[in-house]
Tab-separated table of C-alpha atoms in Angstrom:
chain	number	residue	atom	x	y	z
A	1	MET	CA	-4.431	22.327	20.425
A	2	HIS	CA	-6.893	22.237	23.315
A	3	THR	CA	-4.545	20.378	25.674
A	4	LYS	CA	-1.813	22.923	25.019
A	5	ARG	CA	-4.176	25.792	25.850
A	6	ILE	CA	-4.998	24.165	29.173
A	7	PHE	CA	-1.334	23.788	30.074
A	8	ASP	CA	-0.755	27.400	29.011
A	9	ARG	CA	-3.387	28.560	31.510
A	10	VAL	CA	-1.768	26.557	34.300
A	11	ALA	CA	1.651	27.912	33.360
A	12	ILE	CA	0.316	31.490	33.423
A	13	ALA	CA	-1.115	30.924	36.913
A	14	PHE	CA	2.217	29.647	38.268
A	15	ILE	CA	4.172	32.427	36.573
A	16	ALA	CA	1.774	34.994	38.069
A	17	ILE	CA	2.411	33.599	41.558
A	18	ILE	CA	6.179	33.780	41.048
A	19	VAL	CA	5.982	37.323	39.659
A	20	VAL	CA	3.792	38.575	42.548
A	21	THR	CA	6.052	36.902	45.102
A	22	GLY	CA	9.100	38.522	43.550
A	23	PHE	CA	7.312	41.882	43.382
A	24	GLY	CA	6.367	41.696	47.060
A	25	THR	CA	9.866	40.677	48.100
A	26	LEU	CA	11.469	43.565	46.218
A	27	GLY	CA	8.834	45.955	47.573
A	28	TYR	CA	9.575	45.147	51.208
A	29	ILE	CA	13.320	45.368	50.577
A	30	TRP	CA	12.960	48.785	48.995
A	31	ILE	CA	10.335	50.241	51.376
A	32	GLU	CA	11.386	48.720	54.703
A	33	GLY	CA	15.033	47.958	54.016
A	34	TRP	CA	14.649	44.325	55.094
A	35	SER	CA	16.893	41.433	54.063
A	36	VAL	CA	15.892	39.181	51.146
A	37	LEU	CA	14.872	36.354	53.502
A	38	GLU	CA	12.772	38.645	55.713
A	39	ALA	CA	11.090	40.262	52.702
A	40	LEU	CA	10.363	36.875	51.097
A	41	TYR	CA	8.952	35.488	54.352
A	42	MET	CA	6.674	38.502	54.813
A	43	THR	CA	5.483	38.258	51.201
A	44	VAL	CA	4.638	34.565	51.513
A	45	ILE	CA	2.686	34.887	54.777
A	46	THR	CA	0.861	37.918	53.355
A	47	LEU	CA	-0.167	36.184	50.134
A	48	SER	CA	-1.067	32.929	51.877
A	49	THR	CA	-3.106	34.787	54.567
A	50	VAL	CA	-1.944	32.345	57.255
A	51	GLY	CA	-2.454	35.028	59.922
A	52	PHE	CA	1.101	35.322	61.290
A	53	GLY	CA	2.071	38.705	62.702
A	54	GLU	CA	4.465	41.217	61.232
A	55	ILE	CA	8.091	40.204	61.621
A	56	HIS	CA	9.016	43.890	61.984
A	57	HIS	CA	6.982	47.012	62.582
A	58	LEU	CA	5.659	48.269	59.233
A	59	SER	CA	5.807	51.889	58.190
A	60	PRO	CA	2.604	53.540	56.842
A	61	THR	CA	3.993	53.131	53.339
A	62	GLY	CA	4.741	49.482	54.061
A	63	ARG	CA	1.182	48.897	55.270
A	64	LEU	CA	-0.264	50.488	52.134
A	65	PHE	CA	2.022	48.271	50.076
A	66	THR	CA	0.797	45.237	52.047
A	67	VAL	CA	-2.830	46.133	51.272
A	68	PHE	CA	-1.944	46.468	47.597
A	69	LEU	CA	-0.067	43.156	47.682
A	70	ILE	CA	-3.003	41.351	49.301
A	71	THR	CA	-5.333	42.738	46.632
A	72	ILE	CA	-3.062	41.463	43.871
A	73	GLY	CA	-2.729	38.163	45.696
A	74	PHE	CA	-6.500	37.676	45.785
A	75	GLY	CA	-6.643	38.285	42.049
A	76	VAL	CA	-3.944	35.712	41.328
A	77	ALA	CA	-5.517	33.252	43.757
A	78	GLY	CA	-8.877	33.715	42.036
A	79	TYR	CA	-7.378	33.020	38.618
A	80	PHE	CA	-5.540	29.963	39.936
A	81	ALA	CA	-8.693	28.657	41.650
A	82	GLY	CA	-10.727	29.241	38.486
A	83	THR	CA	-8.209	27.348	36.382
A	84	PHE	CA	-8.204	24.446	38.835
A	85	ALA	CA	-12.013	24.445	39.038
A	86	SER	CA	-12.312	24.297	35.246
A	87	PHE	CA	-10.132	21.193	35.334
A	88	ILE	CA	-12.623	19.481	37.609
A	89	VAL	CA	-16.022	21.032	36.833
A	90	GLU	CA	-15.626	21.367	33.044
A	91	GLY	CA	-13.874	18.026	32.687
A	92	GLU	CA	-10.687	19.555	31.305
A	93	LEU	CA	-8.508	17.354	33.509
A	94	LYS	CA	-10.239	14.354	31.980
A	95	MET	CA	-9.588	15.813	28.528
A	96	VAL	CA	-5.899	16.269	29.321
A	97	LEU	CA	-5.570	12.687	30.527
A	98	ARG	CA	-7.560	11.480	27.536
A	99	GLY	CA	-5.314	13.500	25.221
A	100	GLN	CA	-2.227	11.916	26.746
A	101	GLN	CA	-3.794	8.477	26.339
A	102	MET	CA	-4.527	9.288	22.689
A	103	ASP	CA	-0.924	10.399	22.173
A	104	ARG	CA	0.349	7.082	23.521
A	105	LEU	CA	-2.118	5.187	21.332
A	106	ILE	CA	-1.103	7.112	18.201
A	107	ALA	CA	2.588	6.556	18.985
A	108	LYS	CA	1.968	2.787	18.848
A	109	LEU	CA	0.265	2.888	15.433
A	110	ASN	CA	2.212	1.500	12.504
A	111	HIS	CA	1.190	0.904	8.886
A	112	HIS	CA	-2.029	2.789	9.606
A	113	ILE	CA	-4.200	5.268	7.689
A	114	ILE	CA	-4.573	8.984	8.397
A	115	VAL	CA	-7.938	10.627	7.667
A	116	CYS	CA	-7.740	14.413	7.301
A	117	GLY	CA	-11.138	16.015	7.828
A	118	TYR	CA	-14.172	14.601	9.609
A	119	GLY	CA	-16.962	16.106	7.564
A	120	ARG	CA	-19.493	14.126	5.542
A	121	THR	CA	-16.904	12.581	3.211
A	122	GLY	CA	-14.407	11.928	5.991
A	123	GLY	CA	-17.158	10.420	8.132
A	124	GLU	CA	-18.040	7.923	5.380
A	125	ALA	CA	-14.361	7.009	5.050
A	126	VAL	CA	-14.157	6.431	8.801
A	127	GLU	CA	-17.234	4.175	8.706
A	128	GLU	CA	-15.632	2.016	6.023
A	129	LEU	CA	-12.323	1.805	7.886
A	130	LEU	CA	-14.194	0.756	11.013
A	131	ARG	CA	-16.076	-1.886	9.052
A	132	VAL	CA	-12.896	-3.532	7.781
A	133	ARG	CA	-11.097	-3.045	11.135
A	134	VAL	CA	-8.115	-1.059	9.895
A	135	ASP	CA	-5.973	1.044	12.231
A	136	PHE	CA	-6.386	4.747	11.552
A	137	VAL	CA	-6.234	8.205	13.127
A	138	VAL	CA	-8.505	11.188	12.379
A	139	ILE	CA	-7.314	14.793	12.108
A	140	GLU	CA	-9.967	17.505	12.405
A	141	GLN	CA	-9.669	21.171	13.311
A	142	ASP	CA	-13.253	21.522	14.573
A	143	ALA	CA	-13.475	19.994	18.061
A	144	GLU	CA	-17.289	19.885	17.917
A	145	LYS	CA	-17.213	17.506	14.944
A	146	MET	CA	-14.966	15.172	16.915
A	147	GLU	CA	-17.674	14.766	19.555
A	148	HIS	CA	-19.542	12.473	17.128
A	149	LEU	CA	-16.488	10.229	16.754
A	150	PRO	CA	-16.450	7.043	18.904
A	151	GLU	CA	-14.175	7.570	21.917
A	152	SER	CA	-11.988	4.570	21.098
A	153	ILE	CA	-10.828	6.070	17.788
A	154	PRO	CA	-7.482	7.920	17.879
A	155	ARG	CA	-7.936	11.556	16.955
A	156	ILE	CA	-5.992	14.810	16.766
A	157	ILE	CA	-7.668	18.198	17.001
A	158	GLY	CA	-5.507	20.323	14.749
A	159	ASN	CA	-4.800	21.668	11.271
A	160	ALA	CA	-3.849	18.876	8.863
A	161	THR	CA	-1.938	21.355	6.670
A	162	GLU	CA	0.689	21.760	9.409
A	163	ASP	CA	3.736	19.499	9.338
A	164	LYS	CA	3.763	19.001	13.116
A	165	VAL	CA	0.178	17.719	13.102
A	166	LEU	CA	0.912	15.142	10.396
A	167	VAL	CA	4.074	14.081	12.232
A	168	HIS	CA	2.011	13.758	15.419
A	169	ALA	CA	-0.323	11.433	13.487
A	170	GLY	CA	2.629	9.192	12.599
A	171	ILE	CA	2.911	10.156	8.925
A	172	GLU	CA	6.346	8.508	8.638
A	173	ARG	CA	4.897	5.151	9.761
A	174	ALA	CA	1.551	5.385	7.934
A	175	LYS	CA	0.646	3.372	4.845
A	176	GLY	CA	-2.070	5.670	3.545
A	177	LEU	CA	-3.666	9.093	3.838
A	178	ILE	CA	-7.176	10.246	2.962
A	179	THR	CA	-7.641	13.991	2.744
A	180	THR	CA	-11.246	15.193	2.582
A	181	LEU	CA	-10.914	18.878	3.452
A	182	HIS	CA	-13.534	21.208	1.958
A	183	ASN	CA	-10.992	23.509	0.313
A	184	ASP	CA	-9.168	22.013	-2.674
A	185	ALA	CA	-6.158	24.244	-1.973
A	186	ASP	CA	-5.892	22.729	1.512
A	187	ASN	CA	-6.079	19.224	0.041
A	188	VAL	CA	-3.254	20.113	-2.364
A	189	PHE	CA	-1.164	21.444	0.519
A	190	VAL	CA	-1.816	18.374	2.684
A	191	THR	CA	-0.947	16.085	-0.231
A	192	LEU	CA	2.258	17.971	-1.004
A	193	THR	CA	3.320	17.987	2.654
A	194	ALA	CA	2.461	14.329	3.222
A	195	ARG	CA	4.326	13.245	0.101
A	196	GLY	CA	7.411	15.110	1.292
A	197	LEU	CA	7.246	13.490	4.736
A	198	ASN	CA	6.613	9.969	3.416
A	199	PRO	CA	7.477	9.280	-0.256
A	200	ASP	CA	5.994	5.751	-0.081
A	201	LEU	CA	2.617	6.877	1.243
A	202	LYS	CA	-0.571	5.979	-0.641
A	203	ILE	CA	-2.592	9.213	-0.890
A	204	VAL	CA	-6.252	9.554	-1.842
A	205	SER	CA	-7.674	13.068	-2.033
A	206	ARG	CA	-11.103	14.595	-2.400
A	207	ALA	CA	-11.580	17.365	-4.969
A	208	ALA	CA	-14.596	19.624	-5.290
A	209	GLU	CA	-13.579	21.008	-8.687
A	210	GLU	CA	-12.499	18.925	-11.679
A	211	SER	CA	-9.766	21.465	-12.420
A	212	SER	CA	-8.116	20.551	-9.092
A	213	GLU	CA	-7.527	16.930	-10.095
A	214	PRO	CA	-4.311	17.469	-12.136
A	215	LYS	CA	-2.956	19.757	-9.412
A	216	LEU	CA	-3.499	17.097	-6.784
A	217	ILE	CA	-1.868	14.465	-8.978
A	218	ARG	CA	1.167	16.725	-9.466
A	219	ALA	CA	1.271	17.331	-5.719
A	220	GLY	CA	1.586	13.587	-5.143
A	221	ALA	CA	-1.913	12.129	-4.862
A	222	ASP	CA	-2.246	8.550	-6.131
A	223	LYS	CA	-5.986	8.890	-6.649
A	224	VAL	CA	-8.363	11.845	-6.748
A	225	ILE	CA	-12.051	11.397	-5.952
A	226	LEU	CA	-14.637	13.837	-7.335
A	227	PRO	CA	-17.825	13.342	-5.234
A	228	ALA	CA	-19.972	15.273	-7.723
A	229	SER	CA	-18.801	13.132	-10.635
A	230	ILE	CA	-19.240	9.855	-8.762
A	231	GLY	CA	-22.634	10.932	-7.455
A	232	GLY	CA	-23.871	11.809	-10.951
A	233	ARG	CA	-22.717	8.509	-12.448
A	234	ARG	CA	-24.326	6.586	-9.622
A	235	MET	CA	-27.652	8.371	-10.090
A	236	ALA	CA	-27.628	7.451	-13.778
A	237	SER	CA	-26.662	3.848	-12.948
A	238	VAL	CA	-29.548	3.529	-10.483
A	239	LEU	CA	-31.941	4.289	-13.361
A	240	LEU	CA	-30.144	2.287	-16.051
A	241	ARG	CA	-28.840	-0.710	-14.043
A	242	PRO	CA	-30.731	-0.794	-10.720
A	243	ASP	CA	-30.122	-4.487	-10.008
A	244	VAL	CA	-26.379	-4.136	-10.584
A	245	VAL	CA	-26.252	-1.156	-8.246
A	246	ASP	CA	-28.189	-3.054	-5.585
A	247	PHE	CA	-25.824	-6.014	-5.929
A	248	LEU	CA	-22.755	-3.815	-5.527
A	249	ASP	CA	-24.339	-2.085	-2.529
A	250	VAL	CA	-24.901	-5.432	-0.860
A	251	ILE	CA	-21.281	-6.423	-1.449
A	252	MET	CA	-19.685	-3.142	-0.448
A	253	HIS	CA	-22.009	-1.940	2.305
A	254	GLY	CA	-24.540	-4.648	3.092
A	255	GLU	CA	-24.920	-5.666	6.723
A	256	ASP	CA	-27.275	-8.614	6.239
A	257	ILE	CA	-25.067	-10.425	3.721
A	258	ALA	CA	-21.418	-10.593	4.776
A	259	LEU	CA	-19.965	-10.549	1.253
A	260	ARG	CA	-16.859	-8.482	0.633
A	261	ILE	CA	-14.626	-7.586	-2.258
A	262	GLU	CA	-11.062	-7.614	-0.997
A	263	GLN	CA	-7.561	-7.515	-2.434
A	264	VAL	CA	-4.714	-9.735	-1.308
A	265	THR	CA	-1.170	-9.437	-2.633
A	266	ILE	CA	0.888	-12.607	-2.999
A	267	PRO	CA	4.295	-12.366	-1.259
A	268	ALA	CA	7.398	-13.036	-3.320
A	269	ASP	CA	8.223	-16.159	-1.291
A	270	SER	CA	4.740	-17.707	-1.263
A	271	THR	CA	4.478	-21.380	-2.286
A	272	MET	CA	1.727	-20.355	-4.720
A	273	ILE	CA	4.243	-18.653	-7.023
A	274	GLY	CA	4.456	-20.411	-10.411
A	275	LYS	CA	1.290	-22.410	-9.886
A	276	SER	CA	-1.833	-21.798	-11.917
A	277	ILE	CA	-5.063	-20.608	-10.330
A	278	ILE	CA	-6.662	-24.002	-10.766
A	279	GLU	CA	-3.612	-25.768	-9.288
A	280	CYS	CA	-3.795	-23.591	-6.160
A	281	ARG	CA	-7.408	-24.689	-5.615
A	282	ILE	CA	-8.191	-21.379	-3.990
A	283	ARG	CA	-11.963	-21.719	-4.329
A	284	GLU	CA	-11.963	-25.264	-2.890
A	285	GLN	CA	-9.620	-24.457	0.012
A	286	THR	CA	-10.942	-21.061	1.039
A	287	GLY	CA	-14.348	-20.498	-0.561
A	288	ALA	CA	-13.193	-17.153	-1.988
A	289	MET	CA	-13.740	-16.437	-5.679
A	290	ILE	CA	-11.071	-14.716	-7.773
A	291	ILE	CA	-12.761	-12.101	-9.968
A	292	GLY	CA	-9.638	-10.293	-11.084
A	293	ILE	CA	-5.851	-10.123	-10.901
A	294	ARG	CA	-3.640	-7.085	-11.031
A	295	PRO	CA	-0.062	-7.975	-11.992
A	296	HIS	CA	2.509	-5.801	-10.246
A	297	GLY	CA	2.670	-2.431	-12.003
A	298	GLU	CA	0.013	-3.332	-14.589
A	299	ARG	CA	-3.739	-2.957	-15.081
A	300	VAL	CA	-6.338	-5.242	-13.573
A	301	GLN	CA	-7.262	-8.362	-15.542
A	302	ILE	CA	-10.960	-9.200	-15.139
A	303	SER	CA	-11.960	-12.875	-14.842
A	304	PRO	CA	-8.423	-14.244	-15.411
A	305	PRO	CA	-8.013	-17.671	-17.053
A	306	VAL	CA	-7.718	-20.514	-14.555
A	307	MET	CA	-4.467	-21.713	-16.178
A	308	ARG	CA	-2.735	-18.371	-15.575
A	309	PRO	CA	0.314	-18.881	-13.331
A	310	LEU	CA	0.549	-16.685	-10.257
A	311	LYS	CA	3.518	-14.342	-10.073
A	312	PRO	CA	5.253	-12.505	-7.207
A	313	LEU	CA	3.309	-9.449	-6.003
A	314	ASP	CA	0.219	-10.336	-8.037
A	315	THR	CA	-2.815	-8.743	-6.371
A	316	LEU	CA	-5.852	-10.999	-6.244
A	317	ILE	CA	-9.249	-9.290	-6.378
A	318	VAL	CA	-11.531	-11.712	-4.568
A	319	LEU	CA	-15.193	-12.006	-3.611
A	320	GLY	CA	-16.236	-13.856	-0.503
A	321	GLN	CA	-17.359	-13.754	3.080
A	322	GLU	CA	-15.084	-12.447	5.807
A	323	ASP	CA	-13.970	-15.871	7.013
A	324	THR	CA	-13.234	-17.133	3.483
A	325	ILE	CA	-11.082	-14.079	2.746
A	326	ASP	CA	-9.225	-14.593	6.034
A	327	ARG	CA	-8.494	-18.191	4.985
A	328	LEU	CA	-7.148	-16.918	1.654
A	329	LYS	CA	-4.838	-14.517	3.454
A	330	GLN	CA	-3.511	-17.401	5.521
A	331	LEU	CA	-3.090	-19.543	2.396
A	332	VAL	CA	-1.016	-16.998	0.470
A	333	ALA	CA	1.036	-16.283	3.592
A	334	VAL	CA	2.601	-19.761	3.622
A	335	ASN	CA	6.347	-19.074	3.789
A	336	GLY	CA	5.516	-15.390	3.532
A	337	ILE	CA	3.577	-12.526	5.061
A	338	PRO	CA	0.367	-11.435	3.328
A	339	ILE	CA	0.610	-7.953	1.865
A	340	ILE	CA	-2.769	-6.302	2.322
A	341	PHE	CA	-3.709	-2.705	1.711
């Protein structure tokens, strides 16, 4: 990663200084027959150009060696000065400090989402995660793409197919992963690696080819999204059901009307367990409307009957404004913690 390359350059500069100092010390010992301390002292004052005189009279060979040593010393000093200047002038020092700050921020994340790839699809995913205020970290190999990412968002410049990069992103603590890499093979590899590092992870993957979908499922993806397929269906829907599409756009992406479709899972120890929907008076107490229920491990039930009793780990699919959904989360959390994905 970029920060590592910077530290490598600094390390090379320091190693070069040590090597040249050792070379000069050995040279004076061999040519002039001086002690280690005398040779080291002469090497240091020569390289530092402090202007002290010779501690002993130098032979012609020793003087030629000194000229050669000074020449090497200027080269090393130039490299060291260039490295230091790039820290200041090119802002690399700021990048190092920023990278360290990002590392600390990522280390604090828990139950977050990892987005692999910040292209067009990954960018749309990031926008949605920002809208619903979910903690997440972005992994992208192209540093230039990351320049368009808001500075406050945790990011890692690296290859998402590498184990160490996913571990750096907190894969063991994450609740979900979105992989939107352009190459389906890379998405399969990321999915396979992520599933091995966190068996409980929810994984959603992009696929360019329909033939890649079963491979991604076998690799461990919970859901595979085919942008071409979704785009084609949407184009047909715009012609066949334009008002429905507009309504869904308002709910899912509208900025003027703060309606949202959200899911809230009922904890096993909630006081709502065993009560019917009408008995819970969810609409009256929160303003949110239940449009579906997904029993644990089963398919979604659309427009459930109001007399249906609520069960542990039922997932409510609700429609409402942000504040009404927040009130619902508080309501189901009585004697329990709301489970929200």
